[in-house]
Short mmCIF file of C-alpha atoms and ligand atoms in Angstrom, two decimals:
data_model
loop_
_atom_site.label_atom_id
_atom_site.label_comp_id
_atom_site.label_asym_id
_atom_site.label_seq_id
_atom_site.Cartn_x
_atom_site.Cartn_y
_atom_site.Cartn_z
CA UNK A 1 -10.54 36.13 37.44
CA UNK A 2 -6.77 35.79 36.97
CA UNK A 3 -4.90 32.53 37.42
CA UNK A 4 -1.20 31.73 37.38
CA UNK A 5 0.30 28.35 36.54
CA UNK A 6 3.96 27.83 37.43
CA UNK A 7 5.95 25.71 35.00
CA UNK A 8 8.56 24.12 37.23
CA UNK A 9 11.74 23.59 35.20
CA UNK A 10 14.55 24.59 37.54
CA UNK A 11 16.34 27.68 36.28
CA UNK A 12 14.09 27.69 33.21
CA UNK A 13 10.87 27.92 35.24
CA UNK A 14 8.24 30.50 34.35
CA UNK A 15 4.69 31.67 34.98
CA UNK A 16 1.73 31.28 32.67
CA UNK A 17 -0.76 34.02 33.56
CA UNK A 18 -4.33 33.43 32.39
CA UNK A 19 -7.24 35.88 32.44
CA UNK A 20 -9.15 38.62 30.65
CA UNK A 21 -7.62 41.99 29.67
CA UNK A 22 -4.02 40.90 30.22
CA UNK A 23 -2.75 42.89 27.22
CA UNK A 24 -3.46 46.02 29.25
CA UNK A 25 -1.15 44.68 31.98
CA UNK A 26 1.57 43.47 29.63
CA UNK A 27 3.88 46.34 30.55
CA UNK A 28 3.84 45.75 34.29
CA UNK A 29 4.04 41.99 33.79
CA UNK A 30 7.00 42.08 31.40
CA UNK A 31 8.92 45.02 32.92
CA UNK A 32 10.69 42.88 35.58
CA UNK A 33 12.33 40.87 32.76
CA UNK A 34 13.77 43.89 30.97
CA UNK A 35 17.19 45.51 31.18
CA UNK A 36 16.00 48.39 28.97
CA UNK A 37 12.40 49.47 28.23
CA UNK A 38 12.20 48.25 24.65
CA UNK A 39 10.63 45.16 23.08
CA UNK A 40 10.63 43.59 19.63
CA UNK A 41 7.18 42.14 18.91
CA UNK A 42 6.46 39.70 16.09
CA UNK A 43 2.86 39.00 15.11
CA UNK A 44 0.79 38.00 12.12
CA UNK A 45 -1.12 40.53 10.04
CA UNK A 46 -4.53 39.33 11.19
CA UNK A 47 -3.71 39.37 14.89
CA UNK A 48 -1.74 42.62 14.61
CA UNK A 49 -4.71 44.42 13.03
CA UNK A 50 -6.88 43.38 15.98
CA UNK A 51 -4.58 43.43 18.99
CA UNK A 52 -1.25 45.15 18.39
CA UNK A 53 -2.59 48.56 19.48
CA UNK A 54 -3.87 47.00 22.70
CA UNK A 55 -0.44 45.54 23.41
CA UNK A 56 1.31 48.82 22.55
CA UNK A 57 -0.95 50.70 24.97
CA UNK A 58 -0.41 48.08 27.68
CA UNK A 59 3.37 48.35 27.32
CA UNK A 60 3.25 52.16 27.26
CA UNK A 61 1.70 52.25 30.72
CA UNK A 62 5.02 50.87 31.99
CA UNK A 63 7.07 53.14 29.74
CA UNK A 64 8.07 50.30 27.41
CA UNK A 65 8.49 51.08 23.71
CA UNK A 66 8.01 48.46 21.04
CA UNK A 67 8.98 47.84 17.45
CA UNK A 68 6.95 45.30 15.50
CA UNK A 69 7.06 42.96 12.54
CA UNK A 70 3.84 41.55 11.04
CA UNK A 71 4.14 38.32 9.06
CA UNK A 72 1.42 36.82 6.86
CA UNK A 73 -1.13 34.72 8.78
CA UNK A 74 -1.16 30.98 8.18
CA UNK A 75 0.85 27.78 8.47
CA UNK A 76 2.98 28.63 5.40
CA UNK A 77 4.69 31.29 7.51
CA UNK A 78 6.35 28.57 9.61
CA UNK A 79 9.05 28.21 6.94
CA UNK A 80 12.69 29.11 6.23
CA UNK A 81 11.90 32.31 4.25
CA UNK A 82 9.85 33.87 7.05
CA UNK A 83 12.25 32.55 9.67
CA UNK A 84 15.15 34.22 7.86
CA UNK A 85 13.18 37.43 7.54
CA UNK A 86 12.35 37.38 11.26
CA UNK A 87 15.91 36.76 12.42
CA UNK A 88 17.30 39.44 10.10
CA UNK A 89 14.65 41.90 11.26
CA UNK A 90 15.54 41.22 14.90
CA UNK A 91 19.20 41.87 14.10
CA UNK A 92 18.36 45.00 12.12
CA UNK A 93 16.39 46.23 15.14
CA UNK A 94 19.55 45.66 17.17
CA UNK A 95 18.01 43.16 19.56
CA UNK A 96 20.78 42.31 22.00
CA UNK A 97 21.62 39.25 24.07
CA UNK A 98 19.79 40.63 27.13
CA UNK A 99 16.70 41.85 25.29
CA UNK A 100 13.36 40.10 25.15
CA UNK A 101 11.40 39.17 22.04
CA UNK A 102 7.60 38.86 22.11
CA UNK A 103 5.47 36.44 20.07
CA UNK A 104 1.93 37.82 19.72
CA UNK A 105 -0.27 35.36 17.84
CA UNK A 106 -1.34 31.77 17.42
CA UNK A 107 0.80 28.66 17.36
CA UNK A 108 2.39 29.57 14.06
CA UNK A 109 3.86 32.81 15.39
CA UNK A 110 4.73 31.27 18.76
CA UNK A 111 6.64 28.37 17.18
CA UNK A 112 8.46 30.54 14.63
CA UNK A 113 9.38 33.37 17.00
CA UNK A 114 10.39 30.97 19.76
CA UNK A 115 12.78 29.27 17.34
CA UNK A 116 14.14 32.63 16.17
CA UNK A 117 14.73 33.58 19.83
CA UNK A 118 16.43 30.21 20.42
CA UNK A 119 19.09 30.85 17.79
CA UNK A 120 19.42 34.65 17.75
CA UNK A 121 22.81 35.48 19.32
CA UNK A 122 22.80 31.85 20.58
CA UNK A 123 19.57 32.44 22.45
CA UNK A 124 17.61 35.42 23.72
CA UNK A 125 14.66 35.33 26.08
CA UNK A 126 11.13 35.49 24.74
CA UNK A 127 7.61 36.05 26.00
CA UNK A 128 4.63 34.23 24.54
CA UNK A 129 1.37 36.16 24.21
CA UNK A 130 -0.78 33.40 22.67
CA UNK A 131 -3.94 34.66 20.98
CA UNK A 132 -5.62 31.49 19.70
CA UNK A 133 -7.23 28.96 22.02
CA UNK A 134 -4.88 26.30 20.67
CA UNK A 135 -1.84 28.44 21.47
CA UNK A 136 -3.13 29.30 24.97
CA UNK A 137 -3.75 25.70 26.00
CA UNK A 138 -0.95 24.01 24.14
CA UNK A 139 1.70 25.53 21.89
CA UNK A 140 2.77 28.49 24.06
CA UNK A 141 3.69 26.25 26.99
CA UNK A 142 6.46 23.68 27.06
CA UNK A 143 9.22 25.16 24.92
CA UNK A 144 8.85 23.27 21.66
CA UNK A 145 9.68 25.75 18.91
CA UNK A 146 10.32 25.36 15.22
CA UNK A 147 9.30 25.55 11.61
CA UNK A 148 8.16 23.16 8.89
CA UNK A 149 10.34 21.61 6.20
CA UNK A 150 9.24 20.55 2.72
CA UNK A 151 9.66 17.00 4.10
CA UNK A 152 7.15 17.50 6.91
CA UNK A 153 5.78 19.55 9.77
CA UNK A 154 7.89 20.71 12.71
CA UNK A 155 11.02 18.95 11.49
CA UNK A 156 13.34 21.87 12.24
CA UNK A 157 13.39 23.35 15.71
CA UNK A 158 14.72 23.59 19.23
CA UNK A 159 13.57 23.35 22.80
CA UNK A 160 13.53 26.91 24.10
CA UNK A 161 11.32 27.76 27.06
CA UNK A 162 9.66 31.18 27.21
CA UNK A 163 10.36 33.46 30.18
CA UNK A 164 6.68 34.29 30.63
CA UNK A 165 3.37 33.42 29.00
CA UNK A 166 0.45 35.87 29.05
CA UNK A 167 -2.76 34.17 27.95
CA UNK A 168 -5.29 36.99 27.60
CA UNK A 169 -8.65 35.22 27.36
CA UNK A 170 -10.35 38.42 26.10
CA UNK A 171 -8.55 38.22 22.75
CA UNK A 172 -10.23 34.85 22.08
CA UNK A 173 -13.41 36.84 21.31
CA UNK A 174 -12.06 37.84 17.90
CA UNK A 175 -11.28 34.27 16.77
CA UNK A 176 -13.54 32.80 14.11
CA UNK A 177 -15.91 30.23 15.63
CA UNK A 178 -14.13 27.56 13.60
CA UNK A 179 -10.68 28.47 14.96
CA UNK A 180 -12.06 28.65 18.49
CA UNK A 181 -13.70 25.26 18.34
CA UNK A 182 -10.64 23.71 16.70
CA UNK A 183 -8.59 24.85 19.70
CA UNK A 184 -11.22 23.26 21.91
CA UNK A 185 -10.15 19.92 20.40
CA UNK A 186 -6.91 20.23 22.39
CA UNK A 187 -8.85 21.16 25.56
CA UNK A 188 -10.93 17.99 25.29
CA UNK A 189 -7.71 16.06 24.77
CA UNK A 190 -6.49 17.05 28.26
CA UNK A 191 -9.66 15.74 29.89
CA UNK A 192 -9.44 12.52 27.91
CA UNK A 193 -5.78 11.90 28.57
CA UNK A 194 -5.61 12.55 32.27
CA UNK A 195 -8.57 14.08 34.07
CA UNK A 196 -12.01 12.47 33.95
CA UNK A 197 -13.41 15.11 36.32
CA UNK A 198 -12.30 17.82 33.90
CA UNK A 199 -13.98 15.93 31.04
CA UNK A 200 -17.22 15.77 33.09
CA UNK A 201 -16.89 19.50 33.66
CA UNK A 202 -16.41 20.11 29.92
CA UNK A 203 -19.53 18.07 29.15
CA UNK A 204 -21.44 20.39 31.49
CA UNK A 205 -19.75 23.69 30.66
CA UNK A 206 -18.47 23.31 27.09
CA UNK A 207 -21.49 24.98 25.49
CA UNK A 208 -21.30 28.04 27.80
CA UNK A 209 -17.56 28.25 27.28
CA UNK A 210 -18.05 28.16 23.52
CA UNK A 211 -20.74 30.85 23.74
CA UNK A 212 -18.28 33.21 25.46
CA UNK A 213 -18.59 32.62 29.22
CA UNK A 214 -15.32 34.21 30.39
CA UNK A 215 -15.09 32.45 33.76
CA UNK A 216 -15.53 29.09 32.01
CA UNK A 217 -12.87 30.01 29.45
CA UNK A 218 -10.39 31.00 32.14
CA UNK A 219 -11.05 27.77 34.01
CA UNK A 220 -10.66 25.58 30.92
CA UNK A 221 -7.44 27.28 29.81
CA UNK A 222 -6.03 27.12 33.34
CA UNK A 223 -6.76 23.42 33.81
CA UNK A 224 -5.32 22.60 30.38
CA UNK A 225 -2.15 24.61 31.01
CA UNK A 226 -1.80 23.06 34.47
CA UNK A 227 -1.92 19.59 32.97
CA UNK A 228 0.57 20.47 30.26
CA UNK A 229 2.87 22.13 32.80
CA UNK A 230 2.82 19.05 35.03
CA UNK A 231 3.64 16.73 32.16
CA UNK A 232 6.38 19.00 30.78
CA UNK A 233 7.92 19.35 34.25
CA UNK A 234 8.12 15.54 34.45
CA UNK A 235 9.50 15.06 30.94
CA UNK A 236 10.67 18.27 29.27
CA UNK A 237 12.22 16.72 26.15
CA UNK A 238 9.71 13.90 25.53
CA UNK A 239 11.64 10.85 26.64
CA UNK A 240 8.44 9.30 27.99
CA UNK A 241 5.33 10.82 29.57
CA UNK A 242 5.24 13.94 27.40
CA UNK A 243 4.07 11.70 24.56
CA UNK A 244 0.69 11.52 26.36
CA UNK A 245 0.06 14.99 24.96
CA UNK A 246 -0.07 13.30 21.56
CA UNK A 247 -3.36 11.53 22.29
CA UNK A 248 -5.27 11.53 19.00
CA UNK A 249 -2.26 12.92 17.14
CA UNK A 250 -1.04 9.85 15.26
CA UNK A 251 -4.42 9.63 13.53
CA UNK A 252 -4.51 13.43 13.24
CA UNK A 253 -1.13 13.67 11.52
CA UNK A 254 -2.16 11.08 8.93
CA UNK A 255 -5.40 12.98 8.27
CA UNK A 256 -3.57 16.31 8.03
CA UNK A 257 -1.14 14.80 5.52
CA UNK A 258 -4.01 13.20 3.58
CA UNK A 259 -5.77 16.57 3.32
CA UNK A 260 -2.58 18.37 2.35
CA UNK A 261 -2.44 20.50 5.53
CA UNK A 262 -5.20 22.56 3.95
CA UNK A 263 -8.19 24.22 5.54
CA UNK A 264 -10.19 21.07 4.81
CA UNK A 265 -9.00 20.04 8.26
CA UNK A 266 -7.56 22.30 10.97
CA UNK A 267 -5.12 20.73 13.40
CA UNK A 268 -7.47 20.87 16.38
CA UNK A 269 -10.26 19.35 14.30
CA UNK A 270 -7.95 16.48 13.42
CA UNK A 271 -7.08 16.06 17.11
CA UNK A 272 -10.76 15.73 18.00
CA UNK A 273 -11.37 13.10 15.32
CA UNK A 274 -8.10 11.42 16.30
CA UNK A 275 -9.16 11.23 19.96
CA UNK A 276 -12.45 9.61 18.94
CA UNK A 277 -10.52 7.06 16.85
CA UNK A 278 -7.99 6.42 19.64
CA UNK A 279 -10.86 5.62 22.03
CA UNK A 280 -12.50 3.41 19.42
CA UNK A 281 -9.23 1.51 19.02
CA UNK A 282 -8.80 1.25 22.81
CA UNK A 283 -12.28 -0.16 23.14
CA UNK A 284 -11.73 -2.74 20.38
CA UNK A 285 -8.52 -3.83 22.06
CA UNK A 286 -10.57 -4.41 25.22
CA UNK A 287 -8.77 -1.67 27.11
CA UNK A 288 -11.75 0.56 27.84
CA UNK A 289 -15.51 0.07 27.83
CA UNK A 290 -17.59 0.41 24.67
CA UNK A 291 -19.39 3.37 26.23
CA UNK A 292 -16.22 5.46 26.37
CA UNK A 293 -15.81 6.10 22.61
CA UNK A 294 -19.55 6.82 22.38
CA UNK A 295 -19.26 9.37 25.16
CA UNK A 296 -16.27 11.05 23.50
CA UNK A 297 -18.10 11.30 20.19
CA UNK A 298 -21.30 12.55 21.85
CA UNK A 299 -19.44 15.43 23.46
CA UNK A 300 -17.66 16.41 20.24
CA UNK A 301 -20.97 16.34 18.39
CA UNK A 302 -22.69 18.37 21.10
CA UNK A 303 -19.99 21.00 20.63
CA UNK A 304 -20.60 21.09 16.88
CA UNK A 305 -17.14 19.68 16.20
CA UNK A 306 -15.91 17.45 13.45
CA UNK A 307 -16.15 13.98 14.98
CA UNK A 308 -16.02 11.39 12.20
CA UNK A 309 -14.00 10.94 9.02
CA UNK A 310 -17.23 11.70 7.14
CA UNK A 311 -17.11 15.25 8.57
CA UNK A 312 -13.96 16.00 6.56
CA UNK A 313 -14.97 17.51 3.21
CA UNK A 314 -13.64 15.84 0.04
CA UNK A 315 -12.23 12.37 -0.56
CA UNK A 316 -9.88 10.57 1.77
CA UNK A 317 -7.43 7.84 0.80
CA UNK A 318 -8.13 4.24 1.86
CA UNK A 319 -7.24 2.63 5.18
CA UNK A 320 -3.94 1.23 3.91
CA UNK A 321 -2.79 4.63 2.66
CA UNK A 322 -3.76 6.26 5.96
CA UNK A 323 -1.87 3.56 7.84
CA UNK A 324 1.18 4.34 5.71
CA UNK A 325 0.85 8.02 6.57
CA UNK A 326 0.68 7.10 10.25
CA UNK A 327 3.85 5.08 9.81
CA UNK A 328 5.63 8.20 8.59
CA UNK A 329 4.76 10.01 11.76
CA UNK A 330 7.98 11.02 13.49
CA UNK A 331 6.77 9.47 16.72
CA UNK A 332 7.12 6.00 15.27
CA UNK A 333 9.92 4.24 17.10
CA UNK A 334 11.90 1.40 15.53
CA UNK A 335 9.27 0.97 12.87
CA UNK A 336 6.57 0.18 15.44
CA UNK A 337 3.61 2.48 15.79
CA UNK A 338 3.76 4.26 19.12
CA UNK A 339 0.23 4.99 20.17
CA UNK A 340 -1.49 6.73 22.99
CA UNK A 341 -4.36 4.50 24.08
CA UNK A 342 -6.70 4.72 27.05
CA UNK A 343 -8.02 2.44 29.79
CA UNK A 344 -10.93 4.85 30.17
CA UNK A 345 -11.66 8.55 30.05
CA UNK A 346 -8.79 10.33 31.78
CA UNK A 347 -6.55 7.25 31.72
CA UNK A 348 -4.29 7.43 28.68
CA UNK A 349 -0.98 5.61 28.39
CA UNK A 350 1.83 5.26 25.85
CA UNK A 351 2.36 1.94 24.09
CA UNK A 352 4.01 0.49 21.03
CA UNK A 353 2.08 -2.76 21.37
CA UNK A 354 -0.57 -1.91 18.82
CA UNK A 355 -1.25 -4.46 16.11
CA UNK A 356 -1.43 -2.76 12.71
CA UNK A 357 -4.45 -4.98 11.89
CA UNK A 358 -6.50 -3.43 14.67
CA UNK A 359 -5.67 0.07 13.48
CA UNK A 360 -6.50 -0.90 9.90
CA UNK A 361 -9.91 -2.25 10.86
CA UNK A 362 -10.78 0.88 12.88
CA UNK A 363 -9.87 2.98 9.85
CA UNK A 364 -11.79 0.74 7.43
CA UNK A 365 -14.94 0.95 9.54
CA UNK A 366 -14.56 4.71 9.99
CA UNK A 367 -14.09 5.17 6.23
CA UNK A 368 -17.11 2.97 5.49
CA UNK A 369 -19.39 5.67 6.91
CA UNK A 370 -17.99 8.34 4.57
N1 NAD B 401 4.96 24.09 20.07
C1 NAD B 401 4.02 23.25 20.42
O1 NAD B 401 4.11 22.57 21.44
C2 NAD B 401 2.80 23.13 19.57
C3 NAD B 401 1.68 22.45 20.04
C4 NAD B 401 0.53 22.43 19.25
C5 NAD B 401 0.52 23.07 18.02
N2 NAD B 401 1.63 23.73 17.58
C6 NAD B 401 1.66 24.44 16.30
O2 NAD B 401 0.68 25.49 16.38
C7 NAD B 401 0.27 25.80 15.04
C8 NAD B 401 -1.22 25.99 15.03
O3 NAD B 401 -1.58 27.04 15.92
P1 NAD B 401 -2.91 27.88 15.70
O4 NAD B 401 -4.05 26.98 15.56
O5 NAD B 401 -2.93 28.91 16.76
O6 NAD B 401 -2.68 28.50 14.25
P2 NAD B 401 -2.38 29.97 13.73
O7 NAD B 401 -1.28 30.60 14.47
O8 NAD B 401 -2.26 29.87 12.26
O9 NAD B 401 -3.73 30.73 14.09
C9 NAD B 401 -4.93 30.34 13.45
C10 NAD B 401 -5.59 31.55 12.79
O10 NAD B 401 -6.18 32.35 13.81
C11 NAD B 401 -5.76 33.70 13.66
N3 NAD B 401 -5.79 34.26 15.00
C12 NAD B 401 -5.00 33.95 16.06
N4 NAD B 401 -5.40 34.61 17.14
C13 NAD B 401 -6.47 35.35 16.78
C14 NAD B 401 -7.35 36.23 17.46
N5 NAD B 401 -7.24 36.44 18.78
N6 NAD B 401 -8.33 36.82 16.77
C15 NAD B 401 -8.50 36.57 15.45
N7 NAD B 401 -7.72 35.74 14.74
C16 NAD B 401 -6.72 35.14 15.41
C17 NAD B 401 -4.44 33.63 12.99
O11 NAD B 401 -4.18 34.84 12.30
C18 NAD B 401 -4.62 32.46 12.04
O12 NAD B 401 -5.26 32.91 10.87
C19 NAD B 401 0.73 24.67 14.16
O13 NAD B 401 1.81 25.11 13.37
C20 NAD B 401 1.20 23.61 15.15
O14 NAD B 401 2.27 22.82 14.64
C21 NAD B 401 2.77 23.77 18.34
ZN1 ZN B 402 -1.97 19.24 18.77
#
């Protein structure tokens, strides 16, 4: 049940291996990268308690020793203080230019550790072992690394590609149902942005996948990673096509800001709602049929996901305030909103030709149901 996706980036190319029980094989998989049998592993406390022993055992089978640092779980860890602590720990552990650092955790750990690896001794190699669904299908692939600033999310960072990604689909079993289904928001995004057949497949297989069907999980992660790999290979540093991966994200970022990046709304939940709104906007602009946004919302609802603004607990600001928050999104170019819209399911495109009035009216109508 193992799959490998090759991320084709010239001398920075790497494999993403996807399948169950990969932690047990981590040693044999990582050994070819190592000059000496020693790894520095950074994780979060929650993931470490569940999976660090499994990784240690997997490395031991290949004679690899590891030292580890466990950071607190949660978005607040993607900050200067924990970044400083991580870099100083890596130096204290005498990680050298030819060594390899491992990120074992969700997107928070992957982003932070990838950035630490990017700057440590002007760059050391790192391996991503993503443990959340979101990290397996999105954040561990593509080389965007970084931390948050008081001024906003992901404002400090670097492009630094991993040398290998091991997506062990067995570790997804210990995710809370809410974290799992939030990550599924990014999976749906791939179907919506570029693969209608994959979206059909998700409509059929999403419930089994959510219930734990391993073959379905491997297939969904593999297809998502394949799509991300193809887009990143075309446009590594987001000069154009890579922006397609932001389908639903302009709305999502405004909603995350409006809810204070709290657990009122997880990122993947915001992506799902944002995709529904992006299809609604596309339909109102006459780009796609009216059935498309209904179909998107029906699938999200069938999966028990947050679908509408009314599903976000607590009060939201008005349409104008949300529009302002969208305007602050860093993907706004020259003051114009850059949007990802769709001509149908699986047919997204990037545009800055979106009238603010149309966005405002979509938001007003969505807020009216709250
Ligand atoms: N670099 C990129 O391209 C990119 C893309 C998308 C998102 N991101 C970033 O990813 C972050 C979100 O990632 P996330 O959703 O994985 O968040 P996260 O890393 O905070 O993980 C979510 C929660 O799940 C827990 N967890 C992770 N794996 C687990 C497991 N197997 N079992 C039990 N608990 C587990 C974590 O401890 C945490 O509490 C954000 O900071 C976002 O900006 C980056
Ligand atoms: Zn996202």
